[in-house]
Amino acid sequence: LADVALADVSLADVSLADVSLADVSLPHVPLAHIPLADIPLADVSLADVSLADVSLADVSLADVSLPHVPLAHVPLADIPLADVSLADVSLPHVPLAHIPLAHIPLAHIPLADIPLADVSLADIPLADIPLADVSLADVSLPHVPLAHIPLADVSLADVSLADVALAD
């Protein structure tokens, strides 16, 4: 399929489960109606592929290299991200507001440039996350368990602590 122009081909009812897409040019292929659940995406270059209208809920992303995937317009809310490594993924433009982050390993994710204003941190274990460079000013902290979080190097200068339980 490497030399086939797939941009104008309807692939909605085509099974691509056993097809190697590693050498296929996908940037102009409409992937929205293609069932991707059984397609091995680990060796597929997704750097220039638009995933905005693609349902990734049933796609295994554990072995997919995400650093060059444009995730800004990808609906991530229904995607199981527990086994997905986001360590090298640029997240500043990714809308995290409706993404369940509780089971995502955040320890190696650079959070400093990520807007966390509308992100719920209530069920997220923050003890292993380096918060020193994270701007907490716009983060809603009332429901965030702070008891086991090392705050020694964390700047709380612009943080509203009025509704934060500081007893523990």
Short mmCIF file of N, CA and C in Angstrom, two decimals:
data_model
loop_
_atom_site.label_atom_id
_atom_site.label_comp_id
_atom_site.label_asym_id
_atom_site.label_seq_id
_atom_site.Cartn_x
_atom_site.Cartn_y
_atom_site.Cartn_z
N LEU A 1 0.80 -1.22 0.00
CA LEU A 1 0.00 0.00 0.00
C LEU A 1 0.84 1.27 0.00
N ALA A 2 2.15 1.13 0.05
CA ALA A 2 3.01 2.31 0.13
C ALA A 2 2.85 3.25 -1.05
N ASP A 3 2.60 2.72 -2.24
CA ASP A 3 2.48 3.56 -3.43
C ASP A 3 1.03 3.85 -3.83
N VAL A 4 0.08 3.43 -3.01
CA VAL A 4 -1.33 3.63 -3.32
C VAL A 4 -1.81 4.93 -2.68
N ALA A 5 -2.49 5.77 -3.48
CA ALA A 5 -3.05 7.02 -2.96
C ALA A 5 -4.33 6.69 -2.21
N LEU A 6 -4.26 6.69 -0.88
CA LEU A 6 -5.39 6.27 -0.07
C LEU A 6 -6.30 7.42 0.35
N ALA A 7 -5.93 8.64 0.03
CA ALA A 7 -6.69 9.80 0.51
C ALA A 7 -8.15 9.80 0.05
N ASP A 8 -8.41 9.33 -1.16
CA ASP A 8 -9.78 9.35 -1.68
C ASP A 8 -10.46 7.98 -1.62
N VAL A 9 -9.84 7.03 -0.95
CA VAL A 9 -10.39 5.68 -0.87
C VAL A 9 -11.20 5.54 0.42
N SER A 10 -12.42 5.01 0.30
CA SER A 10 -13.24 4.78 1.49
C SER A 10 -12.76 3.50 2.16
N LEU A 11 -12.26 3.63 3.38
CA LEU A 11 -11.70 2.49 4.10
C LEU A 11 -12.57 2.06 5.27
N ALA A 12 -13.80 2.57 5.33
CA ALA A 12 -14.67 2.31 6.47
C ALA A 12 -14.95 0.83 6.69
N ASP A 13 -15.16 0.08 5.63
CA ASP A 13 -15.48 -1.34 5.77
C ASP A 13 -14.32 -2.26 5.42
N VAL A 14 -13.13 -1.69 5.31
CA VAL A 14 -11.95 -2.46 4.95
C VAL A 14 -11.22 -2.89 6.21
N SER A 15 -10.88 -4.18 6.28
CA SER A 15 -10.12 -4.68 7.42
C SER A 15 -8.64 -4.47 7.16
N LEU A 16 -8.01 -3.74 8.05
CA LEU A 16 -6.58 -3.47 7.93
C LEU A 16 -5.79 -4.19 9.02
N ALA A 17 -6.43 -5.17 9.67
CA ALA A 17 -5.81 -5.84 10.81
C ALA A 17 -4.47 -6.49 10.48
N ASP A 18 -4.35 -7.10 9.32
CA ASP A 18 -3.12 -7.79 8.97
C ASP A 18 -2.24 -6.98 8.01
N VAL A 19 -2.58 -5.72 7.82
CA VAL A 19 -1.84 -4.87 6.89
C VAL A 19 -0.76 -4.12 7.64
N SER A 20 0.45 -4.15 7.10
CA SER A 20 1.54 -3.37 7.69
C SER A 20 1.43 -1.94 7.18
N LEU A 21 1.19 -1.03 8.10
CA LEU A 21 1.03 0.37 7.72
C LEU A 21 2.31 1.18 7.92
N ALA A 22 3.40 0.50 8.24
CA ALA A 22 4.66 1.19 8.53
C ALA A 22 5.15 2.04 7.36
N ASP A 23 4.95 1.58 6.14
CA ASP A 23 5.45 2.33 4.97
C ASP A 23 4.34 3.09 4.24
N VAL A 24 3.14 3.11 4.81
CA VAL A 24 2.02 3.78 4.16
C VAL A 24 1.98 5.24 4.58
N SER A 25 1.81 6.13 3.61
CA SER A 25 1.70 7.55 3.90
C SER A 25 0.28 7.85 4.37
N LEU A 26 0.14 8.19 5.65
CA LEU A 26 -1.18 8.38 6.24
C LEU A 26 -1.64 9.83 6.43
N PRO A 27 -0.80 10.84 6.19
CA PRO A 27 -1.24 12.21 6.51
C PRO A 27 -2.55 12.66 5.88
N HIS A 28 -2.87 12.20 4.68
CA HIS A 28 -4.09 12.67 4.03
C HIS A 28 -5.19 11.60 3.99
N VAL A 29 -4.97 10.52 4.71
CA VAL A 29 -5.96 9.45 4.75
C VAL A 29 -6.97 9.73 5.86
N PRO A 30 -8.27 9.77 5.51
CA PRO A 30 -9.28 10.00 6.56
C PRO A 30 -9.42 8.76 7.45
N LEU A 31 -8.93 8.85 8.68
CA LEU A 31 -8.92 7.69 9.57
C LEU A 31 -10.15 7.62 10.47
N ALA A 32 -11.02 8.61 10.39
CA ALA A 32 -12.15 8.70 11.33
C ALA A 32 -13.06 7.48 11.33
N HIS A 33 -13.28 6.86 10.20
CA HIS A 33 -14.22 5.75 10.14
C HIS A 33 -13.53 4.39 9.98
N ILE A 34 -12.24 4.37 10.20
CA ILE A 34 -11.49 3.12 10.09
C ILE A 34 -11.39 2.48 11.46
N PRO A 35 -11.80 1.20 11.57
CA PRO A 35 -11.65 0.53 12.87
C PRO A 35 -10.17 0.24 13.15
N LEU A 36 -9.59 1.00 14.08
CA LEU A 36 -8.15 0.90 14.34
C LEU A 36 -7.80 -0.07 15.46
N ALA A 37 -8.81 -0.65 16.11
CA ALA A 37 -8.57 -1.49 17.29
C ALA A 37 -7.63 -2.65 17.03
N ASP A 38 -7.72 -3.28 15.87
CA ASP A 38 -6.90 -4.46 15.59
C ASP A 38 -5.67 -4.16 14.74
N ILE A 39 -5.41 -2.90 14.51
CA ILE A 39 -4.27 -2.52 13.67
C ILE A 39 -3.06 -2.25 14.54
N PRO A 40 -1.95 -2.96 14.28
CA PRO A 40 -0.73 -2.68 15.07
C PRO A 40 -0.14 -1.32 14.67
N LEU A 41 -0.23 -0.35 15.58
CA LEU A 41 0.21 1.01 15.28
C LEU A 41 1.62 1.31 15.78
N ALA A 42 2.26 0.34 16.41
CA ALA A 42 3.57 0.60 17.01
C ALA A 42 4.62 1.08 16.01
N ASP A 43 4.60 0.56 14.79
CA ASP A 43 5.60 0.94 13.80
C ASP A 43 5.09 1.96 12.79
N VAL A 44 3.89 2.49 13.02
CA VAL A 44 3.30 3.44 12.09
C VAL A 44 3.68 4.85 12.49
N SER A 45 4.17 5.63 11.52
CA SER A 45 4.51 7.02 11.79
C SER A 45 3.24 7.85 11.82
N LEU A 46 2.92 8.40 12.99
CA LEU A 46 1.70 9.18 13.16
C LEU A 46 1.99 10.68 13.29
N ALA A 47 3.22 11.07 12.98
CA ALA A 47 3.64 12.46 13.19
C ALA A 47 2.78 13.48 12.47
N ASP A 48 2.43 13.25 11.23
CA ASP A 48 1.66 14.22 10.46
C ASP A 48 0.21 13.79 10.25
N VAL A 49 -0.21 12.79 10.99
CA VAL A 49 -1.55 12.25 10.83
C VAL A 49 -2.53 13.00 11.72
N SER A 50 -3.65 13.41 11.15
CA SER A 50 -4.68 14.08 11.94
C SER A 50 -5.52 13.02 12.64
N LEU A 51 -5.53 13.08 13.96
CA LEU A 51 -6.31 12.13 14.76
C LEU A 51 -7.51 12.80 15.40
N ALA A 52 -7.85 14.01 14.96
CA ALA A 52 -8.91 14.79 15.59
C ALA A 52 -10.26 14.09 15.60
N ASP A 53 -10.63 13.44 14.53
CA ASP A 53 -11.94 12.78 14.46
C ASP A 53 -11.85 11.27 14.64
N VAL A 54 -10.69 10.81 15.07
CA VAL A 54 -10.47 9.37 15.22
C VAL A 54 -10.83 8.94 16.64
N SER A 55 -11.61 7.88 16.74
CA SER A 55 -11.94 7.33 18.05
C SER A 55 -10.81 6.40 18.47
N LEU A 56 -10.08 6.81 19.49
CA LEU A 56 -8.94 6.01 19.95
C LEU A 56 -9.28 5.19 21.19
N ALA A 57 -10.54 5.17 21.58
CA ALA A 57 -10.94 4.49 22.81
C ALA A 57 -10.59 3.01 22.81
N ASP A 58 -10.68 2.36 21.66
CA ASP A 58 -10.40 0.92 21.59
C ASP A 58 -9.02 0.62 21.03
N VAL A 59 -8.23 1.64 20.82
CA VAL A 59 -6.90 1.46 20.24
C VAL A 59 -5.88 1.31 21.36
N SER A 60 -5.04 0.30 21.25
CA SER A 60 -3.98 0.11 22.24
C SER A 60 -2.84 1.06 21.93
N LEU A 61 -2.65 2.04 22.81
CA LEU A 61 -1.60 3.04 22.59
C LEU A 61 -0.33 2.72 23.37
N ALA A 62 -0.32 1.60 24.09
CA ALA A 62 0.82 1.28 24.94
C ALA A 62 2.14 1.20 24.18
N ASP A 63 2.11 0.69 22.95
CA ASP A 63 3.34 0.54 22.18
C ASP A 63 3.51 1.60 21.11
N VAL A 64 2.61 2.57 21.08
CA VAL A 64 2.67 3.63 20.06
C VAL A 64 3.58 4.74 20.55
N SER A 65 4.48 5.18 19.67
CA SER A 65 5.36 6.28 20.00
C SER A 65 4.59 7.59 19.85
N LEU A 66 4.28 8.23 20.97
CA LEU A 66 3.43 9.42 20.95
C LEU A 66 4.15 10.77 20.90
N PRO A 67 5.48 10.84 21.09
CA PRO A 67 6.10 12.17 21.13
C PRO A 67 5.84 13.05 19.93
N HIS A 68 5.69 12.49 18.75
CA HIS A 68 5.50 13.31 17.56
C HIS A 68 4.05 13.30 17.06
N VAL A 69 3.16 12.71 17.83
CA VAL A 69 1.76 12.66 17.44
C VAL A 69 1.08 13.95 17.87
N PRO A 70 0.40 14.63 16.94
CA PRO A 70 -0.29 15.88 17.32
C PRO A 70 -1.55 15.57 18.14
N LEU A 71 -1.45 15.70 19.46
CA LEU A 71 -2.54 15.32 20.34
C LEU A 71 -3.46 16.48 20.73
N ALA A 72 -3.16 17.68 20.25
CA ALA A 72 -3.93 18.86 20.67
C ALA A 72 -5.41 18.76 20.38
N HIS A 73 -5.78 18.12 19.29
CA HIS A 73 -7.19 18.04 18.92
C HIS A 73 -7.74 16.62 19.04
N VAL A 74 -7.01 15.77 19.73
CA VAL A 74 -7.44 14.38 19.89
C VAL A 74 -8.29 14.26 21.15
N PRO A 75 -9.50 13.71 21.02
CA PRO A 75 -10.34 13.53 22.23
C PRO A 75 -9.78 12.41 23.09
N LEU A 76 -9.05 12.76 24.15
CA LEU A 76 -8.37 11.77 24.98
C LEU A 76 -9.20 11.30 26.18
N ALA A 77 -10.36 11.90 26.40
CA ALA A 77 -11.14 11.61 27.60
C ALA A 77 -11.54 10.15 27.74
N ASP A 78 -11.83 9.47 26.65
CA ASP A 78 -12.29 8.08 26.72
C ASP A 78 -11.20 7.07 26.41
N ILE A 79 -9.97 7.53 26.35
CA ILE A 79 -8.86 6.65 25.99
C ILE A 79 -8.18 6.12 27.26
N PRO A 80 -8.05 4.78 27.36
CA PRO A 80 -7.33 4.25 28.53
C PRO A 80 -5.84 4.56 28.41
N LEU A 81 -5.35 5.43 29.29
CA LEU A 81 -3.96 5.88 29.21
C LEU A 81 -3.08 5.28 30.31
N ALA A 82 -3.59 4.31 31.05
CA ALA A 82 -2.85 3.75 32.17
C ALA A 82 -1.50 3.17 31.78
N ASP A 83 -1.42 2.51 30.64
CA ASP A 83 -0.16 1.88 30.21
C ASP A 83 0.57 2.70 29.16
N VAL A 84 0.10 3.91 28.92
CA VAL A 84 0.69 4.75 27.88
C VAL A 84 1.75 5.64 28.49
N SER A 85 2.92 5.65 27.88
CA SER A 85 3.98 6.52 28.37
C SER A 85 3.83 7.91 27.77
N LEU A 86 3.66 8.90 28.63
CA LEU A 86 3.52 10.28 28.19
C LEU A 86 4.77 11.09 28.52
N ALA A 87 5.85 10.40 28.92
CA ALA A 87 7.05 11.08 29.37
C ALA A 87 7.65 12.03 28.34
N ASP A 88 7.66 11.64 27.09
CA ASP A 88 8.26 12.47 26.05
C ASP A 88 7.22 13.21 25.21
N VAL A 89 5.98 13.20 25.66
CA VAL A 89 4.90 13.83 24.91
C VAL A 89 4.78 15.29 25.30
N SER A 90 4.67 16.15 24.31
CA SER A 90 4.48 17.57 24.57
C SER A 90 3.00 17.80 24.89
N LEU A 91 2.71 18.13 26.15
CA LEU A 91 1.33 18.27 26.58
C LEU A 91 0.81 19.70 26.74
N PRO A 92 1.62 20.74 26.49
CA PRO A 92 1.08 22.09 26.73
C PRO A 92 -0.17 22.44 25.95
N HIS A 93 -0.37 21.88 24.78
CA HIS A 93 -1.54 22.22 23.98
C HIS A 93 -2.60 21.13 24.00
N VAL A 94 -2.40 20.12 24.83
CA VAL A 94 -3.35 19.02 24.93
C VAL A 94 -4.38 19.35 26.00
N PRO A 95 -5.67 19.33 25.64
CA PRO A 95 -6.70 19.63 26.66
C PRO A 95 -6.82 18.48 27.66
N LEU A 96 -6.37 18.70 28.89
CA LEU A 96 -6.36 17.66 29.92
C LEU A 96 -7.58 17.73 30.84
N ALA A 97 -8.46 18.71 30.62
CA ALA A 97 -9.56 18.97 31.55
C ALA A 97 -10.46 17.77 31.81
N HIS A 98 -10.76 16.98 30.82
CA HIS A 98 -11.70 15.87 31.01
C HIS A 98 -11.02 14.51 30.94
N ILE A 99 -9.72 14.50 31.08
CA ILE A 99 -8.97 13.26 31.02
C ILE A 99 -8.79 12.70 32.42
N PRO A 100 -9.19 11.44 32.64
CA PRO A 100 -8.96 10.85 33.98
C PRO A 100 -7.47 10.57 34.17
N LEU A 101 -6.81 11.39 34.97
CA LEU A 101 -5.36 11.29 35.13
C LEU A 101 -4.96 10.38 36.29
N ALA A 102 -5.92 9.87 37.05
CA ALA A 102 -5.61 9.12 38.26
C ALA A 102 -4.73 7.90 38.02
N HIS A 103 -4.88 7.22 36.89
CA HIS A 103 -4.11 6.00 36.65
C HIS A 103 -2.99 6.19 35.64
N ILE A 104 -2.69 7.43 35.34
CA ILE A 104 -1.61 7.72 34.39
C ILE A 104 -0.33 7.98 35.16
N PRO A 105 0.75 7.28 34.79
CA PRO A 105 2.02 7.55 35.48
C PRO A 105 2.55 8.94 35.11
N LEU A 106 2.45 9.88 36.04
CA LEU A 106 2.82 11.27 35.77
C LEU A 106 4.22 11.63 36.26
N ALA A 107 4.91 10.69 36.90
CA ALA A 107 6.19 11.01 37.53
C ALA A 107 7.24 11.57 36.58
N HIS A 108 7.25 11.13 35.34
CA HIS A 108 8.28 11.58 34.40
C HIS A 108 7.75 12.55 33.36
N ILE A 109 6.56 13.06 33.60
CA ILE A 109 5.96 14.00 32.65
C ILE A 109 6.31 15.42 33.05
N PRO A 110 6.91 16.18 32.14
CA PRO A 110 7.21 17.59 32.49
C PRO A 110 5.92 18.41 32.55
N LEU A 111 5.50 18.75 33.77
CA LEU A 111 4.23 19.46 33.96
C LEU A 111 4.38 20.97 33.97
N ALA A 112 5.61 21.46 33.91
CA ALA A 112 5.85 22.89 34.07
C ALA A 112 5.13 23.77 33.05
N ASP A 113 5.04 23.33 31.81
CA ASP A 113 4.42 24.16 30.78
C ASP A 113 2.98 23.78 30.48
N ILE A 114 2.40 22.92 31.29
CA ILE A 114 1.05 22.44 31.04
C ILE A 114 0.04 23.27 31.83
N PRO A 115 -0.94 23.85 31.14
CA PRO A 115 -1.98 24.59 31.89
C PRO A 115 -2.86 23.62 32.68
N LEU A 116 -2.86 23.75 34.00
CA LEU A 116 -3.59 22.82 34.85
C LEU A 116 -4.84 23.45 35.45
N ALA A 117 -5.26 24.60 34.94
CA ALA A 117 -6.37 25.35 35.54
C ALA A 117 -7.66 24.54 35.62
N ASP A 118 -8.03 23.82 34.58
CA ASP A 118 -9.28 23.08 34.58
C ASP A 118 -9.09 21.58 34.78
N VAL A 119 -7.88 21.20 35.17
CA VAL A 119 -7.56 19.78 35.34
C VAL A 119 -7.84 19.36 36.77
N SER A 120 -8.58 18.28 36.92
CA SER A 120 -8.88 17.78 38.26
C SER A 120 -7.71 16.94 38.75
N LEU A 121 -7.15 17.32 39.89
CA LEU A 121 -6.04 16.58 40.48
C LEU A 121 -6.48 15.82 41.72
N ALA A 122 -7.79 15.73 41.94
CA ALA A 122 -8.33 15.15 43.17
C ALA A 122 -7.89 13.71 43.43
N ASP A 123 -7.90 12.87 42.43
CA ASP A 123 -7.58 11.45 42.62
C ASP A 123 -6.17 11.10 42.17
N ILE A 124 -5.35 12.10 41.97
CA ILE A 124 -4.01 11.87 41.45
C ILE A 124 -2.99 11.81 42.58
N PRO A 125 -2.24 10.71 42.66
CA PRO A 125 -1.16 10.67 43.67
C PRO A 125 -0.01 11.57 43.21
N LEU A 126 0.17 12.69 43.89
CA LEU A 126 1.17 13.67 43.47
C LEU A 126 2.50 13.51 44.21
N ALA A 127 2.61 12.51 45.08
CA ALA A 127 3.81 12.36 45.89
C ALA A 127 5.08 12.17 45.07
N ASP A 128 4.99 11.50 43.94
CA ASP A 128 6.18 11.22 43.13
C ASP A 128 6.37 12.20 41.98
N ILE A 129 5.53 13.22 41.92
CA ILE A 129 5.60 14.17 40.81
C ILE A 129 6.41 15.39 41.22
N PRO A 130 7.44 15.73 40.44
CA PRO A 130 8.21 16.95 40.77
C PRO A 130 7.38 18.19 40.48
N LEU A 131 6.98 18.90 41.54
CA LEU A 131 6.11 20.06 41.39
C LEU A 131 6.87 21.39 41.46
N ALA A 132 8.19 21.33 41.58
CA ALA A 132 8.98 22.55 41.76
C ALA A 132 8.78 23.57 40.66
N ASP A 133 8.67 23.12 39.42
CA ASP A 133 8.54 24.05 38.30
C ASP A 133 7.10 24.19 37.81
N VAL A 134 6.16 23.58 38.52
CA VAL A 134 4.77 23.62 38.10
C VAL A 134 4.09 24.85 38.69
N SER A 135 3.39 25.59 37.84
CA SER A 135 2.65 26.75 38.31
C SER A 135 1.33 26.27 38.90
N LEU A 136 1.20 26.41 40.22
CA LEU A 136 0.01 25.94 40.90
C LEU A 136 -1.02 27.05 41.11
N ALA A 137 -0.73 28.24 40.61
CA ALA A 137 -1.61 29.40 40.85
C ALA A 137 -3.03 29.18 40.37
N ASP A 138 -3.20 28.53 39.23
CA ASP A 138 -4.54 28.34 38.68
C ASP A 138 -5.11 26.95 38.94
N VAL A 139 -4.39 26.16 39.73
CA VAL A 139 -4.84 24.80 40.01
C VAL A 139 -5.82 24.80 41.17
N SER A 140 -6.91 24.08 41.00
CA SER A 140 -7.90 23.96 42.07
C SER A 140 -7.40 22.93 43.07
N LEU A 141 -6.99 23.40 44.26
CA LEU A 141 -6.36 22.52 45.24
C LEU A 141 -7.26 22.02 46.38
N PRO A 142 -8.51 22.49 46.51
CA PRO A 142 -9.30 22.05 47.67
C PRO A 142 -9.47 20.55 47.81
N HIS A 143 -9.54 19.81 46.71
CA HIS A 143 -9.76 18.37 46.80
C HIS A 143 -8.50 17.56 46.51
N VAL A 144 -7.37 18.23 46.46
CA VAL A 144 -6.11 17.55 46.19
C VAL A 144 -5.47 17.14 47.52
N PRO A 145 -5.20 15.83 47.67
CA PRO A 145 -4.56 15.38 48.93
C PRO A 145 -3.10 15.83 48.97
N LEU A 146 -2.80 16.79 49.84
CA LEU A 146 -1.45 17.37 49.90
C LEU A 146 -0.58 16.73 50.98
N ALA A 147 -1.14 15.82 51.77
CA ALA A 147 -0.44 15.29 52.94
C ALA A 147 0.91 14.65 52.62
N HIS A 148 1.01 13.92 51.52
CA HIS A 148 2.25 13.21 51.22
C HIS A 148 3.06 13.85 50.09
N ILE A 149 2.75 15.08 49.80
CA ILE A 149 3.44 15.77 48.71
C ILE A 149 4.58 16.61 49.27
N PRO A 150 5.80 16.37 48.77
CA PRO A 150 6.93 17.21 49.24
C PRO A 150 6.79 18.62 48.66
N LEU A 151 6.52 19.59 49.54
CA LEU A 151 6.28 20.96 49.10
C LEU A 151 7.48 21.87 49.35
N ALA A 152 8.62 21.29 49.74
CA ALA A 152 9.79 22.11 50.09
C ALA A 152 10.24 23.03 48.96
N ASP A 153 10.26 22.53 47.74
CA ASP A 153 10.73 23.34 46.62
C ASP A 153 9.59 23.90 45.77
N VAL A 154 8.36 23.77 46.26
CA VAL A 154 7.20 24.23 45.50
C VAL A 154 6.86 25.66 45.89
N SER A 155 6.71 26.50 44.88
CA SER A 155 6.34 27.89 45.13
C SER A 155 4.83 27.99 45.30
N LEU A 156 4.42 28.48 46.47
CA LEU A 156 3.00 28.67 46.75
C LEU A 156 2.65 30.15 46.78
N ALA A 157 3.52 30.98 46.22
CA ALA A 157 3.36 32.44 46.28
C ALA A 157 2.03 32.92 45.71
N ASP A 158 1.64 32.41 44.57
CA ASP A 158 0.41 32.87 43.92
C ASP A 158 -0.75 31.90 44.11
N VAL A 159 -0.59 30.95 45.02
CA VAL A 159 -1.60 29.93 45.23
C VAL A 159 -2.58 30.37 46.31
N SER A 160 -3.87 30.23 46.00
CA SER A 160 -4.90 30.54 46.98
C SER A 160 -5.09 29.32 47.86
N LEU A 161 -4.71 29.45 49.14
CA LEU A 161 -4.79 28.33 50.07
C LEU A 161 -6.02 28.43 50.97
N ALA A 162 -6.92 29.36 50.68
CA ALA A 162 -8.08 29.59 51.53
C ALA A 162 -8.95 28.35 51.69
N ASP A 163 -9.12 27.59 50.63
CA ASP A 163 -9.99 26.41 50.69
C ASP A 163 -9.23 25.10 50.79
N VAL A 164 -7.93 25.18 51.03
CA VAL A 164 -7.09 23.98 51.08
C VAL A 164 -6.99 23.49 52.51
N ALA A 165 -7.21 22.18 52.68
CA ALA A 165 -7.09 21.58 54.02
C ALA A 165 -5.61 21.38 54.32
N LEU A 166 -5.08 22.18 55.22
CA LEU A 166 -3.65 22.12 55.54
C LEU A 166 -3.38 21.36 56.84
N ALA A 167 -4.41 20.77 57.43
CA ALA A 167 -4.25 20.08 58.71
C ALA A 167 -3.28 18.91 58.64
N ASP A 168 -3.30 18.18 57.52
CA ASP A 168 -2.41 17.02 57.39
C ASP A 168 -1.11 17.40 56.74
#
